[in-house]
Coordinates of C-alpha atoms and ligand atoms in Angstrom, one line a residue:
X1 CA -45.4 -7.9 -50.4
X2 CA -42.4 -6.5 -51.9
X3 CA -42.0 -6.4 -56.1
X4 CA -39.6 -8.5 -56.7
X5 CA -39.4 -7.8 -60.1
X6 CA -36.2 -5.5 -61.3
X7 CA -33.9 -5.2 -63.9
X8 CA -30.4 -5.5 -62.4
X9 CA -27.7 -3.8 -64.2
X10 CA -24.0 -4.8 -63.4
X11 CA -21.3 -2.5 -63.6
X12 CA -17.9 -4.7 -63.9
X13 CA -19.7 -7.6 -65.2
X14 CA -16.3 -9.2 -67.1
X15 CA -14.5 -8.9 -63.5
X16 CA -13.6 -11.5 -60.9
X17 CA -16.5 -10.0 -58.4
X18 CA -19.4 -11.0 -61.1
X19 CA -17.9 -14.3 -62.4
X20 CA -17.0 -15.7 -58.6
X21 CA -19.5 -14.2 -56.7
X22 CA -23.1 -12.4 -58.7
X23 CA -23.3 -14.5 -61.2
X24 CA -23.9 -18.2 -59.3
X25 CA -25.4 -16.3 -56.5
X26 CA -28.1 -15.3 -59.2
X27 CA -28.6 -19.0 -60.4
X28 CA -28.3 -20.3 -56.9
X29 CA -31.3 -17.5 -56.6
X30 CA -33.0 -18.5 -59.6
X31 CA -33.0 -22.7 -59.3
X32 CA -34.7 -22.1 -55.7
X33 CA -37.1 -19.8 -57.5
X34 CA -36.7 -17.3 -55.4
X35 CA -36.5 -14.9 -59.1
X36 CA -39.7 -14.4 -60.7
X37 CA -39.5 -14.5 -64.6
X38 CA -39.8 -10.7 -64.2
X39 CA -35.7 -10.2 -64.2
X40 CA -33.1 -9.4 -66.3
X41 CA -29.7 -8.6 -65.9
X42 CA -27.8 -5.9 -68.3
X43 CA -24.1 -6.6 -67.7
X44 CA -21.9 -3.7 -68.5
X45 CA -18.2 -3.4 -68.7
X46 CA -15.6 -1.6 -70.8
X47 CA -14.0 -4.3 -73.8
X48 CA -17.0 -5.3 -76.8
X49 CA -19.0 -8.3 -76.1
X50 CA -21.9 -9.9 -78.1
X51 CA -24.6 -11.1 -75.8
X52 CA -23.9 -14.7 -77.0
X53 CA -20.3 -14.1 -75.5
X54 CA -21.3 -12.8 -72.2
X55 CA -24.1 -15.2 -71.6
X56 CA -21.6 -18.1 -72.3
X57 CA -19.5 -16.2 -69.7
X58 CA -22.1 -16.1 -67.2
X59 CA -22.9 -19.5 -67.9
X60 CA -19.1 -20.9 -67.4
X61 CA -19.1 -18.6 -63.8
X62 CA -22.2 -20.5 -62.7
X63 CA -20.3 -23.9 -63.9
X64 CA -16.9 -23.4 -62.6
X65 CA -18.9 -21.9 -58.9
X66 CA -21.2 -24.7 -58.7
X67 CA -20.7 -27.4 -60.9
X68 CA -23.7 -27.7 -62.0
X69 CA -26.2 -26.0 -65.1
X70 CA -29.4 -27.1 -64.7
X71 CA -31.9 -24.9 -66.6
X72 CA -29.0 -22.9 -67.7
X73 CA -30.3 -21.8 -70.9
X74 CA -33.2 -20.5 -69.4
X75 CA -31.1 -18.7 -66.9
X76 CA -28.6 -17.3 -69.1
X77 CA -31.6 -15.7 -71.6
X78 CA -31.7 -13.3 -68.8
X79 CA -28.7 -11.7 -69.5
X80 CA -27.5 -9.2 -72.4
X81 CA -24.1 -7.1 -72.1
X82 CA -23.5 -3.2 -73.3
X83 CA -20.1 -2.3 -74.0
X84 CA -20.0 0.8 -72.3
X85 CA -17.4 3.7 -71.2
X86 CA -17.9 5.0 -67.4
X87 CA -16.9 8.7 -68.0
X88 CA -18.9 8.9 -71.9
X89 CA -22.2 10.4 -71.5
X90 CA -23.0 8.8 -74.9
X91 CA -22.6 5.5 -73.2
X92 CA -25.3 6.5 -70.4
X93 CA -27.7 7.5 -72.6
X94 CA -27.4 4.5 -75.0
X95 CA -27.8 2.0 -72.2
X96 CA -30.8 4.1 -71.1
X97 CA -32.3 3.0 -73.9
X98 CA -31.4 -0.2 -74.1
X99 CA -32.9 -0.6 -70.6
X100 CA -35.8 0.8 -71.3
X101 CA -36.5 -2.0 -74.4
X102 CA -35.4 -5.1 -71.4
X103 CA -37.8 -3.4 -69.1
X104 CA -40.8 -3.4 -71.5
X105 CA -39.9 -6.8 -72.6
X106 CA -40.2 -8.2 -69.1
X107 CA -42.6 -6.0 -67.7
X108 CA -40.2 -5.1 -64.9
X109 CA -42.6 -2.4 -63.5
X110 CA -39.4 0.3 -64.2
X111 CA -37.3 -1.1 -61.1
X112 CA -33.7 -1.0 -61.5
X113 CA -30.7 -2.2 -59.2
X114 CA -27.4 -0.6 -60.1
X115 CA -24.6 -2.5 -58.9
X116 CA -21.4 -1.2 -59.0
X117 CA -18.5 -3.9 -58.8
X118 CA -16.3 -1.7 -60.5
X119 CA -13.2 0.0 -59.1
X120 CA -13.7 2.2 -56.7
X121 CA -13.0 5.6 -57.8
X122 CA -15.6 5.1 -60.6
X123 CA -18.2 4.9 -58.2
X124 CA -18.5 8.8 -58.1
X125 CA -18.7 9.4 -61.8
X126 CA -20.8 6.4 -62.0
X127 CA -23.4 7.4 -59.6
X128 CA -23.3 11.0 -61.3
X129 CA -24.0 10.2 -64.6
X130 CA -26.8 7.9 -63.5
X131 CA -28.3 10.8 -62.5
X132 CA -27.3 14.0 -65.3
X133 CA -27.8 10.9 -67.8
X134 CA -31.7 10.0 -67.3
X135 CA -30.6 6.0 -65.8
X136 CA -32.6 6.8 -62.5
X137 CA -35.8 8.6 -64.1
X138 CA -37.8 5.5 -63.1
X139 CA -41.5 4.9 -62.0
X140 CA -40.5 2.1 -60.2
X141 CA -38.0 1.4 -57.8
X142 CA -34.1 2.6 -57.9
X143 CA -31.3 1.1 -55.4
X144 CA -27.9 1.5 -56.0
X145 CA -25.3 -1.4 -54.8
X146 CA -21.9 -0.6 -54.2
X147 CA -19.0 -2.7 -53.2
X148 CA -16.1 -2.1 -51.0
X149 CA -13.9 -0.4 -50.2
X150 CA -16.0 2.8 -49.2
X151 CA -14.1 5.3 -49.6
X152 CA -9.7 5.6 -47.9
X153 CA -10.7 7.7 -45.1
X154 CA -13.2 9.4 -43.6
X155 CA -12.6 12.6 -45.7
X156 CA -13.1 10.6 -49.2
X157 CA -15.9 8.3 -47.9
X158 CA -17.9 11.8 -47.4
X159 CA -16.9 13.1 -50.6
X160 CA -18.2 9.5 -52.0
X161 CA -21.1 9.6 -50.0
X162 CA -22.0 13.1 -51.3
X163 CA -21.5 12.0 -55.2
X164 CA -23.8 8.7 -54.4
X165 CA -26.4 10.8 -52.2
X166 CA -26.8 13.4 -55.3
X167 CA -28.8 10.7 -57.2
X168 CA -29.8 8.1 -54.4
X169 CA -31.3 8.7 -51.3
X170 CA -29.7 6.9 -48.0
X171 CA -32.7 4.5 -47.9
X172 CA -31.9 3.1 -52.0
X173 CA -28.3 3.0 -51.0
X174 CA -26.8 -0.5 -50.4
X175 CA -23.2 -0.6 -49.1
X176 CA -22.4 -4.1 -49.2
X177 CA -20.3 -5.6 -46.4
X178 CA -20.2 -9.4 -47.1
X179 CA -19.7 -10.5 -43.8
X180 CA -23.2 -9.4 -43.3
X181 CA -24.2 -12.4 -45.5
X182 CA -22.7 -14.7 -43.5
X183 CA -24.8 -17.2 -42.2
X184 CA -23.4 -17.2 -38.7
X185 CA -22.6 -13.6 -38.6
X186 CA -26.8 -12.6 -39.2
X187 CA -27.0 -16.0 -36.7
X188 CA -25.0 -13.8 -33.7
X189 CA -28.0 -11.5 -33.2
X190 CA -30.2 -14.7 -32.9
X191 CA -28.0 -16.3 -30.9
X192 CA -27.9 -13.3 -28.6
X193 CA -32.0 -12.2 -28.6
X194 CA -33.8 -15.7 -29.0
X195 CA -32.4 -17.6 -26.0
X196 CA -33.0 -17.1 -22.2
X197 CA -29.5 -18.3 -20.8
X198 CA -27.4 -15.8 -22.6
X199 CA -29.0 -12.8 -22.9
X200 CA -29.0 -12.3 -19.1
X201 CA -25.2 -12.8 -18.4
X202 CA -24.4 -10.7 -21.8
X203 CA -22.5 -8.0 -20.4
X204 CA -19.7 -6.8 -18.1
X205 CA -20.7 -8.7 -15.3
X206 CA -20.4 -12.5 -16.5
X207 CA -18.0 -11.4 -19.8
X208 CA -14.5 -11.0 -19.3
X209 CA -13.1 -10.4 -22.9
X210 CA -14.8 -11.4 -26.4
X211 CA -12.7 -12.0 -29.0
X212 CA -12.6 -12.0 -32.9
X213 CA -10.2 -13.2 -34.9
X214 CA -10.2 -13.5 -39.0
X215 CA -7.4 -15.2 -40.4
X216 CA -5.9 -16.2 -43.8
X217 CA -3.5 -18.5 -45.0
X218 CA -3.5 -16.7 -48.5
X219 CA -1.0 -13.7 -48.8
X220 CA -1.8 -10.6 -51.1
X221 CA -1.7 -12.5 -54.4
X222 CA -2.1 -10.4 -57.2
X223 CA -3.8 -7.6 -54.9
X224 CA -0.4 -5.9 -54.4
X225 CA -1.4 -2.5 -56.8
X226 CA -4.9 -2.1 -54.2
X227 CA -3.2 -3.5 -51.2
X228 CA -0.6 -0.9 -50.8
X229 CA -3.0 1.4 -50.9
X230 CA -4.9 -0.3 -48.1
X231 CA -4.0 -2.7 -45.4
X232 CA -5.2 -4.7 -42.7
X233 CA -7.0 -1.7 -41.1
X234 CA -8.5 -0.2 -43.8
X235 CA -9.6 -3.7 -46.1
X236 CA -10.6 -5.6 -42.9
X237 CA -11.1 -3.4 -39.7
X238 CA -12.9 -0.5 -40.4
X239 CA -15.5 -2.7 -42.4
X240 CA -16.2 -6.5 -41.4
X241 CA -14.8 -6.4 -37.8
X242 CA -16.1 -3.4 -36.6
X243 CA -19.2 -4.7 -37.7
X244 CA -19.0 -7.7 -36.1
X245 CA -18.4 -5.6 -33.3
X246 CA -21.8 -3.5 -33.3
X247 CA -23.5 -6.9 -33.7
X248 CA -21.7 -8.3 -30.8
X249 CA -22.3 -5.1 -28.5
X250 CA -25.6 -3.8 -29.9
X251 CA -28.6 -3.5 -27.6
X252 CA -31.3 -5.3 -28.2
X253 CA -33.8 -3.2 -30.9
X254 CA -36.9 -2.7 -30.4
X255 CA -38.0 -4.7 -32.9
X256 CA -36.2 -6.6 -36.4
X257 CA -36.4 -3.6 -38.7
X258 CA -33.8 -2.0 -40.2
X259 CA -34.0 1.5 -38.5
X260 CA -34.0 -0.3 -35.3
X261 CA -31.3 -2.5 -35.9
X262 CA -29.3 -0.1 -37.7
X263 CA -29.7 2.7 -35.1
X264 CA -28.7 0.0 -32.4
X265 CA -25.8 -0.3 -34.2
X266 CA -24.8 3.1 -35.0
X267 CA -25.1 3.6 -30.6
X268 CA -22.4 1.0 -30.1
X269 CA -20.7 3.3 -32.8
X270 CA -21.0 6.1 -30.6
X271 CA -19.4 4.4 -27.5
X272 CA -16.4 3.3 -29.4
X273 CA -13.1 4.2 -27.3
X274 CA -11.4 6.9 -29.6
X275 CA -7.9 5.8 -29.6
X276 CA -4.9 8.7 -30.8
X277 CA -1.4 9.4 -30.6
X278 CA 0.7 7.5 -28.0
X279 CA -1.9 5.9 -27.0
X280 CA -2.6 3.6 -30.5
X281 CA 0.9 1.7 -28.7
X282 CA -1.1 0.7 -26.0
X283 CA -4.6 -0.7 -27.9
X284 CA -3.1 -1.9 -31.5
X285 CA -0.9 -3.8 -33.1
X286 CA 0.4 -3.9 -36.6
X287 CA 2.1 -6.8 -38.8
X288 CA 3.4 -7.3 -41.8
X289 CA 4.7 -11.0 -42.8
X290 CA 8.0 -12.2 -43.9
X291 CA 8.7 -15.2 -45.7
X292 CA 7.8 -18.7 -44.1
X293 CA 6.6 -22.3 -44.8
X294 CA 2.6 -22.8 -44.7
X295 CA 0.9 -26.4 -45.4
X296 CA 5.0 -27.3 -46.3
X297 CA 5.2 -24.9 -49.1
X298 CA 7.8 -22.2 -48.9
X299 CA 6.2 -18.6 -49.0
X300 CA 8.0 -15.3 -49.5
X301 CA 7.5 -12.2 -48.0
X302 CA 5.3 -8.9 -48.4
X303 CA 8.1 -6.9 -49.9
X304 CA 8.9 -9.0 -52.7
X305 CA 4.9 -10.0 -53.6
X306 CA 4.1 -9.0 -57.3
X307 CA 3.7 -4.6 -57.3
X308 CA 4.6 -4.6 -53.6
X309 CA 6.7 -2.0 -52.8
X310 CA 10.2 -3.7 -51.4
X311 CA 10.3 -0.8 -48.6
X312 CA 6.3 -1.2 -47.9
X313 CA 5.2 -0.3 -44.4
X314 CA 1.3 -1.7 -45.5
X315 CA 0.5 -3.9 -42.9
X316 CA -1.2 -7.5 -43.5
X317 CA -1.8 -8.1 -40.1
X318 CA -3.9 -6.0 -37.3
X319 CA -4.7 -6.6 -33.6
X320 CA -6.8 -4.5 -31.2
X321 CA -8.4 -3.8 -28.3
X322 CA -11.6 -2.2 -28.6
X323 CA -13.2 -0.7 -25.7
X324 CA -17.1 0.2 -25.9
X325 CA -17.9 2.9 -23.1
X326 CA -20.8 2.2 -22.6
X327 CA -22.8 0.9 -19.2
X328 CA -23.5 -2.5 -20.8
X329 CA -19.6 -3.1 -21.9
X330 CA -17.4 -0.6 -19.2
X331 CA -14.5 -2.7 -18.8
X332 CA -14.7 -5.3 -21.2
X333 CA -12.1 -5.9 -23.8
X334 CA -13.4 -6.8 -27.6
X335 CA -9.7 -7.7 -28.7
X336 CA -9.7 -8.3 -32.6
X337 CA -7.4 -10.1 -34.9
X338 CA -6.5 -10.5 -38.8
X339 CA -4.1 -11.0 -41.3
X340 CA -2.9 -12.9 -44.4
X341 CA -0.8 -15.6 -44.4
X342 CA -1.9 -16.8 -40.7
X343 CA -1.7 -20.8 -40.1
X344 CA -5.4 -21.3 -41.0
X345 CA -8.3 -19.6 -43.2
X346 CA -10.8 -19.2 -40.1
X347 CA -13.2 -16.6 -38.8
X348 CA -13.9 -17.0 -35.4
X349 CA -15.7 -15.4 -32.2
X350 CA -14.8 -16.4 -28.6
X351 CA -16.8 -15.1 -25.9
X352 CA -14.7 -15.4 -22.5
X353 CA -17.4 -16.2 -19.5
X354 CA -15.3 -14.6 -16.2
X355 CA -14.5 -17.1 -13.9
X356 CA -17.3 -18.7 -10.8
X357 CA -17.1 -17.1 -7.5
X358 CA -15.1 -20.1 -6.1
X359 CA -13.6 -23.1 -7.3
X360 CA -14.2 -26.4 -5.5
X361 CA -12.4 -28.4 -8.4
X362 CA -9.3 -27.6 -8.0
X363 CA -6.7 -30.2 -9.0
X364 CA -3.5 -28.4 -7.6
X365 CA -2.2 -26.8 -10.8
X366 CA -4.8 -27.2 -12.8
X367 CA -7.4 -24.2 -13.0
X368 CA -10.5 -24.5 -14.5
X369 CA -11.2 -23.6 -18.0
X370 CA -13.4 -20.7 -18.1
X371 CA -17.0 -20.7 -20.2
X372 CA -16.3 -19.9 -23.8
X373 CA -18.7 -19.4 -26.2
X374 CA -17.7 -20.2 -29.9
X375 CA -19.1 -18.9 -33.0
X376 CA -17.5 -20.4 -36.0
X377 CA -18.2 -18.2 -39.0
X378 CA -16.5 -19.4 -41.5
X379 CA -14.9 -22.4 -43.3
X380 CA -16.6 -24.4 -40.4
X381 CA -20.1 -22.6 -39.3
X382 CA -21.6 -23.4 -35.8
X383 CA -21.6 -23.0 -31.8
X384 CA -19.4 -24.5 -29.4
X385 CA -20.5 -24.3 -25.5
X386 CA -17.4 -25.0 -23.6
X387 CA -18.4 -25.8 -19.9
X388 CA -17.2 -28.5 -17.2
X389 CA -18.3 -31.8 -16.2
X390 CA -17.6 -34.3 -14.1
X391 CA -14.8 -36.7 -15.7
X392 CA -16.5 -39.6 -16.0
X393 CA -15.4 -42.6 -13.4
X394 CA -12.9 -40.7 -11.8
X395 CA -13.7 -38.6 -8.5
X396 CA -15.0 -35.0 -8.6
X397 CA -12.4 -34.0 -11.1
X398 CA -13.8 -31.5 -13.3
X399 CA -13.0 -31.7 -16.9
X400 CA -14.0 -29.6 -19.9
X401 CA -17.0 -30.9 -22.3
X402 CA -18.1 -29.3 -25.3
X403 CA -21.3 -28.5 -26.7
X404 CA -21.2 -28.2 -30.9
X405 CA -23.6 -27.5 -33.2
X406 CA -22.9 -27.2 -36.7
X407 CA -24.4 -25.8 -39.4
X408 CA -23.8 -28.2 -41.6
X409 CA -25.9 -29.6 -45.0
X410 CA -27.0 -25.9 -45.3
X411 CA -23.8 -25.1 -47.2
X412 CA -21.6 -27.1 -49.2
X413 CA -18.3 -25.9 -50.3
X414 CA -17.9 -23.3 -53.0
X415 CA -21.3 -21.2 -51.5
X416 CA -21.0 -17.9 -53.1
X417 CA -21.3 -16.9 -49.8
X418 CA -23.2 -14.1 -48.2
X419 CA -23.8 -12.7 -51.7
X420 CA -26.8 -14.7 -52.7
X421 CA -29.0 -13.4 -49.6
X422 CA -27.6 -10.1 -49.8
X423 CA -28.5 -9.6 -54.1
X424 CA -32.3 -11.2 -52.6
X425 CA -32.3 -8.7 -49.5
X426 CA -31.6 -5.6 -51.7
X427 CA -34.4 -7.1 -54.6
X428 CA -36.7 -7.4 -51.7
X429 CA -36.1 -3.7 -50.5
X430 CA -34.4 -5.1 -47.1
X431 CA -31.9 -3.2 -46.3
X432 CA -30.8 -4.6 -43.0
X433 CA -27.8 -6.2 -43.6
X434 CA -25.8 -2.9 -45.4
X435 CA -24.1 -0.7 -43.6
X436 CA -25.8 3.2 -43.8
X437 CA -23.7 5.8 -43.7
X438 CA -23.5 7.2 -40.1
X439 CA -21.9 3.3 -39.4
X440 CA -19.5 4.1 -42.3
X441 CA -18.4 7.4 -40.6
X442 CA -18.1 6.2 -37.0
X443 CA -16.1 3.8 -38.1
X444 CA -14.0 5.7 -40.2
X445 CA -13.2 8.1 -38.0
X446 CA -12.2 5.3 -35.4
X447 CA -9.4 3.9 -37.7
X448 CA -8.6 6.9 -39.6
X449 CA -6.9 8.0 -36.1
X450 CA -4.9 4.8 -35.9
X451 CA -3.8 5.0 -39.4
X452 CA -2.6 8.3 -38.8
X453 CA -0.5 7.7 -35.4
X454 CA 1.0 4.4 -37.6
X455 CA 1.6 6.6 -40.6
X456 CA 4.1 9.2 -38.3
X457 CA 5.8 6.2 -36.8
X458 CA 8.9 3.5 -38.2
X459 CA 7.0 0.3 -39.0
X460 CA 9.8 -2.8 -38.0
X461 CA 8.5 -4.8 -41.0
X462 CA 8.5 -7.6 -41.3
X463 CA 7.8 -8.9 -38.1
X464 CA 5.9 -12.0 -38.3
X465 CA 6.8 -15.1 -40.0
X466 CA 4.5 -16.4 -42.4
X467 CA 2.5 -19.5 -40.6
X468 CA 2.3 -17.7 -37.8
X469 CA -0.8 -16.3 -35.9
X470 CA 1.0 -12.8 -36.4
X471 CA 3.8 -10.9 -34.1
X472 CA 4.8 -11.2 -30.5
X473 CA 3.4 -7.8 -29.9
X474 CA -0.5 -9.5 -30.4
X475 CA 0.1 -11.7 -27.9
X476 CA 1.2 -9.2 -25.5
X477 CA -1.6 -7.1 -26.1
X478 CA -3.5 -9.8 -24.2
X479 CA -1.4 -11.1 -21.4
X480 CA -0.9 -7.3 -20.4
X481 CA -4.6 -7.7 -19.7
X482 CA -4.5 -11.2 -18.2
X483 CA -5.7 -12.8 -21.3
X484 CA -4.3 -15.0 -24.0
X485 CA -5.9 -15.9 -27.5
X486 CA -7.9 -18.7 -27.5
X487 CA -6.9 -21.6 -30.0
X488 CA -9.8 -23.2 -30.5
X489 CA -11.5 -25.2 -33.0
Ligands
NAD1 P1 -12.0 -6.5 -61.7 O1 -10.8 -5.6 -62.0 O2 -11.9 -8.0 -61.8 O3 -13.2 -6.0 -62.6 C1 -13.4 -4.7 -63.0 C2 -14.5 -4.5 -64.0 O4 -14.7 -3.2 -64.3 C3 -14.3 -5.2 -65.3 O5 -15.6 -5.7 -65.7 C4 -13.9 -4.1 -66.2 O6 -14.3 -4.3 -67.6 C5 -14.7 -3.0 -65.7 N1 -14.1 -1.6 -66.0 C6 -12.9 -1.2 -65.5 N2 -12.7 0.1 -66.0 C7 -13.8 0.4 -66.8 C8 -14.2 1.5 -67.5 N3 -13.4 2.6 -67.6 N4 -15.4 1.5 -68.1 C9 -16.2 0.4 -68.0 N5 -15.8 -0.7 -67.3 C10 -14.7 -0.7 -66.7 O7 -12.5 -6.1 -60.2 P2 -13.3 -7.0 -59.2 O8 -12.3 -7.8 -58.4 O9 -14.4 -7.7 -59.8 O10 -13.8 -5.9 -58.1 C11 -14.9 -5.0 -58.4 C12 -15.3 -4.3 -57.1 O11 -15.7 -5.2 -56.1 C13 -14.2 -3.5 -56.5 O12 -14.7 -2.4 -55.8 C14 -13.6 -4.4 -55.4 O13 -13.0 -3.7 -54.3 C15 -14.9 -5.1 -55.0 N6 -14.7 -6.4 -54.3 C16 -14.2 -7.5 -55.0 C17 -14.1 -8.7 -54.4 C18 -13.6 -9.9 -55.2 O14 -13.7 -11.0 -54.6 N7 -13.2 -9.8 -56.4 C19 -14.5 -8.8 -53.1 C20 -15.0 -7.7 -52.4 C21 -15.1 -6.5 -53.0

């Protein structure tokens, strides 16, 4: 039985990350009593706040996220604020006091979260003082949360991961990768190890091609400062579709703990096609959107989005083929997909069946569909089975049914999505759904070689309209192979 009990300090607790997403992911925790009365939660951010201020702040989050305040005051008597400067040592050791006088109060047993939903390049200096400053001299628990994006490359992830690793060890190291809350993305290793007719045919003999696509009708907003130092690759690839990737590919573990899982993971890692130089032509696709009309309202382009450079080469859209050497996978395409301002907000898994032996069905032109499975991650979250039946009253014309299950009732809108199990997981010592480090690294050092063939070569930008499902070049990528993107819903 794990002690629940902890004192959760928020670094960044004034920014969008802990008004949108902690905050009602904490209440949503705390009005299914999943929180014992043992918690507290020190926000900490730069500008003064009294803690009647910030607890009204945490209050309107939980209102404007959910709509509802039951027990609020109750709630909110958790929470008290430090004004506090990341690089001031003074700072460190005044909140180290403070949190010492919480943790008596509550009897929280000396555990402490640090979440870091700061900027990124404070995590370093964060993490250090934590350390030279006394925060993590505890005789309970210690786990340190940080956010994306870890790290620009592979050469400043390490030096990130070095910084973190001088005061945390890998095990009390959380890396959050939200699409590991998901409800369908932890769903796809059920899906995969808890039922008899797919298991069996879930490899290169009965796949032909999966594919993942994560689209967004939204365009950069007021991201532009970050995104330009991003992209498509780095703010979606490296992190949430190669995971969904490993989870896809992953060999069944040994059993559900985290080393096993993990380790699975880290071998589909391993098997990765590296992909350099010339060849990047051949396996990925980049895309960055003009102007264009979505849901009848008139959209501009990249270029001339708020602190967007108007000669930008960042690309907002990705697609590519990801080969997995490996004995299970030889041969099998994982083609992946995303980008902003796309003709829907989806998230989306299709896993291509290859076609029977011999088809007695024919109807001259008509072919028949191939087996797809669907897994709907987001808005919509469920399975679709496409197979063939017999159309009813006609002769032995085969016509596709569908199978759908939806998850529905479990969610209504506005969940703070994966954040509410992932805040639990990490207070219940479950690291599971976190990426550890050697994932981080495979991965980086799988797009950092992409990033550096597209960094040498002219970008045509902009090349898709906005609306679109992205260039001409991502469809290509598939019908070179045979294949076309699926549209399904
Ligand atoms: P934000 O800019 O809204 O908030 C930043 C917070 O940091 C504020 O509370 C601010 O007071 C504090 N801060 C900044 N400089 C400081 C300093 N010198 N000393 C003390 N406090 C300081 O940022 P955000 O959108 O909440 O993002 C935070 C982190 O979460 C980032 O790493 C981001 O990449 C990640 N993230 C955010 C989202 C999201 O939906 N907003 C999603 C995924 C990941």
């Amino acid at each position: 039985e794990q002690n629940m009990n902890s004192l959760i300090m928020i670094f960044g607790a004034t920014g969008d990350l802990a008004k949108r997403k902690l905050f009602p992911s904490l209440y949503r925790l705390f009005e299914r009593g999943r929180l014992t009365n043992k918690f507290a939660v020190i926000g900490v951010a730069r500008r003064p706040l009294s803690n009647d201020e910030f607890q009204q702040s945490v209050k309107d989050s939980v209102v404007a996220a959910l709509g509802r305040d039951k027990n609020i005051e109750e709630f909110i008597s958790h929470f008290y604020y430090q004004s506090h400067d990341v690089t001031d040592s003074n700072s460190y050791i005044s909140l180290k006091k403070f949190a010492e006088q919480i943790d008596y109060h509550y009897s929280l047993d000396g555990n402490r979260i640090f979440y870091l939903a700061m900027a990124p390049e404070f995590f370093g200096t964060i993490a250090l003082h934590l350390k030279s400053d006394g925060l993590t001299d505890v005789s309970g628990y210690k786990r340190l949360v940080i956010e994306k994006p870890f790290g620009h490359d592979l050469e400043s992830a390490k030096e990130l991961n070095k910084q973190i690793r001088t005061a945390f060890s890998e095990e009390e190291i959380y890396r959050i990768d939200h699409y590991l809350g998901k409800e369908m993305v932890r769903n796809i290793e059920v899906i995969r190890f808890a039922n008899a007719i797919f298991e069996p045919l879930w490899n290169n003999r009965y796949i032909s091609n999966i594919q993942i696509t994560s689209s967004e009708i939204l365009g950069v907003e007021e991201r532009g400062r970050y995104y330009e130092t991003s992209g498509a690759l780095r703010d979606m690839v490296q992190n949430h579709m190669m995971q969904m990737v490993a989870l896809l590919a992953m060999e069944p573990p040994i059993k559900l703990s985290t080393n096993e899982i993990r380790s699975e993971k880290v071998r589909v890692f391993r098997s990765l096609r590296a992909v350099e130089g010339e060849e990047v032509k051949d396996y990925f696709v980049r895309g960055q959107y003009g102007e264009g009309t979505i849901e009848d309202e008139q959209v501009q382009a990249y270029r001339n989005e708020p602190m967007v450079d108007k000669q930008s080469t960042t690309e907002t859209f990705v697609a590519g083929k990801v080969m997995i050497d490996n004995f299970r996978w030889a041969g099998v395409p994982f083609y992946i997909r995303t980008g902003k301002r796309m003709t829907e907000k989806s998230t989306k898994i299709v896993i291509q069946f290859k076609d029977i032996p011999m088809n007695l069905y024919y109807q001259t032109e008509k072919m028949l569909n191939p087996n797809l499975l669907v897994i709907h991650i987001q808005p919509e979250e469920g399975i679709t089975l496409h197979l063939n039946a017999k159309k009813a009253g006609g002769h032995l014309d085969a016509q596709e049914v569908k199978l759908s299950f939806a998850n529905t009732g479990v969610h209504a809108m506005n969940t703070p999505e994966g954040y509410e199990k992932l805040l639990f997981d990490c207070m219940n010592g479950d690291a599971t759904n976190f990426t550890h480090w050697d994932e981080v690294a495979y991965s980086w050092s799988f797009v950092d070689k992409i990033s550096k063939f597209w960094q040498k070569e002219q970008a045509s930008f902009p090349n898709y309209q906005s609306g679109t499902m992205g260039p001409n070049a991502a469809d290509e990528l598939l019908e070179k192979d045979g294949f076309f993107w699926w549209p399904v819903t």
